[in-house]
Coordinates of C-alpha atoms in Angstrom, one line a residue:
Chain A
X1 CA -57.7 0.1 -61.1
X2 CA -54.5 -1.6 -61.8
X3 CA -53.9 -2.7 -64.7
X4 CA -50.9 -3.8 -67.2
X5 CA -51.7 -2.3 -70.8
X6 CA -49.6 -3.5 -74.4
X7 CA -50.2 -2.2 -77.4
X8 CA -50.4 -3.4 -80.4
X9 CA -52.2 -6.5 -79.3
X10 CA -51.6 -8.0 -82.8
X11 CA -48.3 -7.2 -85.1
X12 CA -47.5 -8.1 -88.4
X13 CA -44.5 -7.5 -89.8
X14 CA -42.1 -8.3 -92.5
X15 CA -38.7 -9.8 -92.0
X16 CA -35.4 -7.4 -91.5
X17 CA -38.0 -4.7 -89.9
X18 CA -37.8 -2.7 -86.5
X19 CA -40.5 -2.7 -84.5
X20 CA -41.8 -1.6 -80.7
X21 CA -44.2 -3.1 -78.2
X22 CA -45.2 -0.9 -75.2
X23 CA -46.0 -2.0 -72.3
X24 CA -47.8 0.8 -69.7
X25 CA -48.7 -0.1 -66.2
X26 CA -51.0 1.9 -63.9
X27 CA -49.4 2.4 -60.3
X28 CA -45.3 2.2 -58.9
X29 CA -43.4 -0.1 -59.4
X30 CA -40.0 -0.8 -60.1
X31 CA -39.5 -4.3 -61.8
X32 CA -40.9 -5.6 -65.2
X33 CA -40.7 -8.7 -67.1
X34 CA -41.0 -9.9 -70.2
X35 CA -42.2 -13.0 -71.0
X36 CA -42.2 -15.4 -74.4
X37 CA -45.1 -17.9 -75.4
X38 CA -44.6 -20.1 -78.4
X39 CA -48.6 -21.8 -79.3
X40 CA -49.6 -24.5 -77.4
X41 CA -46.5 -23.8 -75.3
X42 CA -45.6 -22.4 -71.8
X43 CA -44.3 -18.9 -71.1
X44 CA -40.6 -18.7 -71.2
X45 CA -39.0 -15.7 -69.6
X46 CA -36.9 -13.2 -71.6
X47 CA -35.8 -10.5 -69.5
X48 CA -36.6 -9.3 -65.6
X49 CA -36.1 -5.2 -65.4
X50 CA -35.5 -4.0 -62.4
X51 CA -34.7 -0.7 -61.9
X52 CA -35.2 2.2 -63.6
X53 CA -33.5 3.0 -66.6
X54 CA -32.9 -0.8 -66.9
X55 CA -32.0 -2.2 -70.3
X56 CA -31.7 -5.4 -71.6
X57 CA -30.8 -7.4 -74.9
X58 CA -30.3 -10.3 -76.0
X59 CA -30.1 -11.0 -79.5
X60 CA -32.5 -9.4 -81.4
X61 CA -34.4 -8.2 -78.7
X62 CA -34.1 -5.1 -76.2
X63 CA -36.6 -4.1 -73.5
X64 CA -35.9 -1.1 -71.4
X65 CA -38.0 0.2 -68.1
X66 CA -38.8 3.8 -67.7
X67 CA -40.3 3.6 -64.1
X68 CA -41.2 7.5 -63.9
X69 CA -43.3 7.1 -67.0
X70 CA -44.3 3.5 -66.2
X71 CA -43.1 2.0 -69.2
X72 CA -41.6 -0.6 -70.6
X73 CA -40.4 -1.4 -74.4
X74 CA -38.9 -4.5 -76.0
X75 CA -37.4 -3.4 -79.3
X76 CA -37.5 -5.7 -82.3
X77 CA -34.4 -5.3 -84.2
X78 CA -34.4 -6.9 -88.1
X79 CA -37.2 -9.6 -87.3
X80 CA -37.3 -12.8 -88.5
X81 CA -39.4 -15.2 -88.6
X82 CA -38.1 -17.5 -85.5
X83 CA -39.2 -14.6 -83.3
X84 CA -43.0 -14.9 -84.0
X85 CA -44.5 -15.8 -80.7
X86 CA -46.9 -13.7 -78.4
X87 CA -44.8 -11.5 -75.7
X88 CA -46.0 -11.1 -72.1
X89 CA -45.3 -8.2 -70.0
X90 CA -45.9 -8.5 -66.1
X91 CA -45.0 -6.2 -63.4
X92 CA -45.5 -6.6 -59.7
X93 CA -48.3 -4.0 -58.7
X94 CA -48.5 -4.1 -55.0
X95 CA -45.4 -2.6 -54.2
X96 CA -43.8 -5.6 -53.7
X97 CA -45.8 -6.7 -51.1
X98 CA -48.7 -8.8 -52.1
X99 CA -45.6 -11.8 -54.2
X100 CA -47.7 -11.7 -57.3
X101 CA -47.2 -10.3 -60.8
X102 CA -49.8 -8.7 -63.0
X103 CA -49.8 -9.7 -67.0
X104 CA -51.0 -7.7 -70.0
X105 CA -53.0 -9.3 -72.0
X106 CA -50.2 -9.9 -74.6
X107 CA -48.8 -8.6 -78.1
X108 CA -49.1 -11.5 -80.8
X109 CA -46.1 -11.1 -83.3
X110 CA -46.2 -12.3 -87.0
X111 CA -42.9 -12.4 -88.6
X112 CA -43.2 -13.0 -92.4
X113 CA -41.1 -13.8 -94.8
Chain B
X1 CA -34.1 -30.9 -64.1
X2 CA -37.5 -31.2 -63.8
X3 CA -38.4 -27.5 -62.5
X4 CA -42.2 -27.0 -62.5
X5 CA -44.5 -29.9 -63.7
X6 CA -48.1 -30.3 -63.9
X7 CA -50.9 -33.0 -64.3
X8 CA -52.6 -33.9 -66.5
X9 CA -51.6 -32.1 -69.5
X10 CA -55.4 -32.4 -71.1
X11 CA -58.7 -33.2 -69.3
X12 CA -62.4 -33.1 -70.8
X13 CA -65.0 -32.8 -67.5
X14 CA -68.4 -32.9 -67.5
X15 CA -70.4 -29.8 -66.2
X16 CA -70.2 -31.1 -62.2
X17 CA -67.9 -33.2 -62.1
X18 CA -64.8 -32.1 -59.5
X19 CA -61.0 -32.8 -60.5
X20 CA -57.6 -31.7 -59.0
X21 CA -54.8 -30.2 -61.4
X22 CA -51.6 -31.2 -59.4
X23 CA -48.4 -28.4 -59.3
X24 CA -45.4 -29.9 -58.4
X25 CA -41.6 -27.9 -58.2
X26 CA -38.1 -29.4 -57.6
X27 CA -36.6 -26.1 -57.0
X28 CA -37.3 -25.4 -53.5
X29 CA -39.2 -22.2 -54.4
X30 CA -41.6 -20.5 -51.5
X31 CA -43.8 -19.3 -53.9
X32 CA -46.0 -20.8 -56.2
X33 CA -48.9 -19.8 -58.4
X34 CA -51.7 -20.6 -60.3
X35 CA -53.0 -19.0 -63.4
X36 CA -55.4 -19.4 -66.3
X37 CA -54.9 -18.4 -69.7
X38 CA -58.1 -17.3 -72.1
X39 CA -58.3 -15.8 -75.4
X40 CA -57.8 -12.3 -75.3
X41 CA -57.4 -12.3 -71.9
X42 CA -53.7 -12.7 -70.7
X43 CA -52.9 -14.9 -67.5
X44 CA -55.3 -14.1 -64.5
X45 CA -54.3 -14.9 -60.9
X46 CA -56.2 -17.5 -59.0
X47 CA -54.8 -18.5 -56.0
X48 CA -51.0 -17.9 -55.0
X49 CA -49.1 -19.1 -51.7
X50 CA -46.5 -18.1 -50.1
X51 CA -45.1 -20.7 -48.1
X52 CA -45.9 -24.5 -47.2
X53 CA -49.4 -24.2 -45.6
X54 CA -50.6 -20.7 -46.9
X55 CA -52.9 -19.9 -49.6
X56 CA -54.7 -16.7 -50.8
X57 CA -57.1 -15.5 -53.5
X58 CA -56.0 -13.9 -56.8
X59 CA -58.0 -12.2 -59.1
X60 CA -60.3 -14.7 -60.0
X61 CA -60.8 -17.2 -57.0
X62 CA -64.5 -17.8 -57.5
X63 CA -65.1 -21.9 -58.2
X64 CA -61.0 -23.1 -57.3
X65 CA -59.9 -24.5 -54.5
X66 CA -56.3 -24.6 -53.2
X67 CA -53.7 -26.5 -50.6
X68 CA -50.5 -26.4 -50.3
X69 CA -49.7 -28.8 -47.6
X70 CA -46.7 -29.8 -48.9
X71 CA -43.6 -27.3 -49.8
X72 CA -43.4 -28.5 -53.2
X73 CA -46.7 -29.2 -54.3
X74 CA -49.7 -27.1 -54.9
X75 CA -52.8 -27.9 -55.7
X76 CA -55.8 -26.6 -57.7
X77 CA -59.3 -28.0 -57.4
X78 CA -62.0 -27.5 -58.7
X79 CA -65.5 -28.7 -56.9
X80 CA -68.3 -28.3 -59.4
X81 CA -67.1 -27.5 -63.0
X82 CA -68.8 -25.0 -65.0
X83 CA -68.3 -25.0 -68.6
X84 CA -66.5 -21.0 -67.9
X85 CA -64.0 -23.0 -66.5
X86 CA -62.8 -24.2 -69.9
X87 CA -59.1 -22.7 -69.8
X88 CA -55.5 -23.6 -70.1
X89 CA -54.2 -23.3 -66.7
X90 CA -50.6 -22.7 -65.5
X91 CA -48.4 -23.3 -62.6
X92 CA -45.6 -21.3 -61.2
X93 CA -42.9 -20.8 -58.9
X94 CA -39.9 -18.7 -57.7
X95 CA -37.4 -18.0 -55.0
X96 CA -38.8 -14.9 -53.9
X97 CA -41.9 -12.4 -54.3
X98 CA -43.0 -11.6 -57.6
X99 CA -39.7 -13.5 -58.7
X100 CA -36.2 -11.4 -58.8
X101 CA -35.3 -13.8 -61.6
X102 CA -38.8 -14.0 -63.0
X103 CA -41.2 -17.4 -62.6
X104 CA -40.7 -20.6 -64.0
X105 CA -43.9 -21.9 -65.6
X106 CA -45.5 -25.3 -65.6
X107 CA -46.0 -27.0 -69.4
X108 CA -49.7 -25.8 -68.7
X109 CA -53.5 -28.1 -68.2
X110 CA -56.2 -27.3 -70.9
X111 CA -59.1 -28.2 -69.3
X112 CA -62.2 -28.5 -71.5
X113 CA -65.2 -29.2 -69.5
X114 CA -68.8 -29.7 -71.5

């Protein structure tokens, strides 16, 4: 089956801590997204991985893509509260050929003070 | 700049009843998308095209409609709503398959129907 798994689903944490979402996907592939949803908002894009060994940051954030392992990270560098959203990954599963991306379910941040 | 927009923004149907979400894009993008978003559930793919006059099924097809007649419109109907339709749906688009600079998402349609 393919399928796009991230865990936690839920994450609370406190302000100023580190934190890790994971994002595993179940067949090849060799681009990865991340995506941003504030409530009752649309998805914003973050960052678009695209080859293996691929890291990205921008601010407070870092994702990276493992391809061999088929996995993704976005590291959470000393939260605050501004980055309390729910995170999207999404990775094309078809090998490129099918022009369609595959979302987990999503990881719902907290950030309190 | 406009870049995906969709309409309505809110709709209440009665079980039955038929409506169209409309998708439209000011980017020239080939492909567009539609998806709908549920509690626990992440996006799931309905229909997708890639190209004026092309359409295919997603993941979850089963009750939508699609056309694409146009380059920059898509549309998303659906014929006899059923109160598991009650979703917020979302458009997309990009420049190329699966996006190599990611998709660019509508504002979203929640769609409650009774």
């Amino acid at each position: 089956e393919l399928k796009v798994e991230q865990n936690p689903l839920f994450l609370s944490m406190q302000e100023g801590k580190n934190y890790t979402i994971y994002c595993n996907y179940s067949t090849t592939s060799d681009r990865l997204y991340w995506y941003r949803q504030d409530p009752g908002k649309s998805l914003e894009s973050l960052f678009v991985l695209l080859s293996n060994g691929a890291v990205k940051q921008e601010g407070r954030l870092m994702a990276s893509l493992d391809t061999k392992a088929r996995l993704s990270t976005l590291h959470i560098t000393a939260a605050v509260h501004d980055l309390s959203a729910t995170y999207f990954c999404a990775v094309d599963l078809s090998g490129g050929s099918n022009y369609k991306l595959t979302f987990g379910k999503g990881t719902l941040l907290t950030v309190n003070p | 700049n406009a870049g995906v927009t969709q309409t309505p923004k809110f709709r209440v149907l009665k079980t039955g009843q038929s409506m169209t979400l409309l998708c439209a894009q000011d980017m020239n993008h080939e492909y567009m998308y539609w998806y709908r978003q549920d509690p626990g559930m992440g996006l799931r793919l309905i229909h997708y095209s890639v190209g004026e006059g092309t359409t295919a099924k997603g993941e979850v097809p089963d009750g939508y409609n699609v056309s694409r007649l146009k380059k920059q419109n898509f549309l998303l109907g659906l014929e006899s709503a059923a109160p598991s339709q009650t979703s917020v749906y979302f458009c997309a688009s990009s420049s190329t398959p699966t996006g190599g600079y990611g998709y660019t998402f509508g504002s979203g349609t929640r769609l409650t129907v009774v």
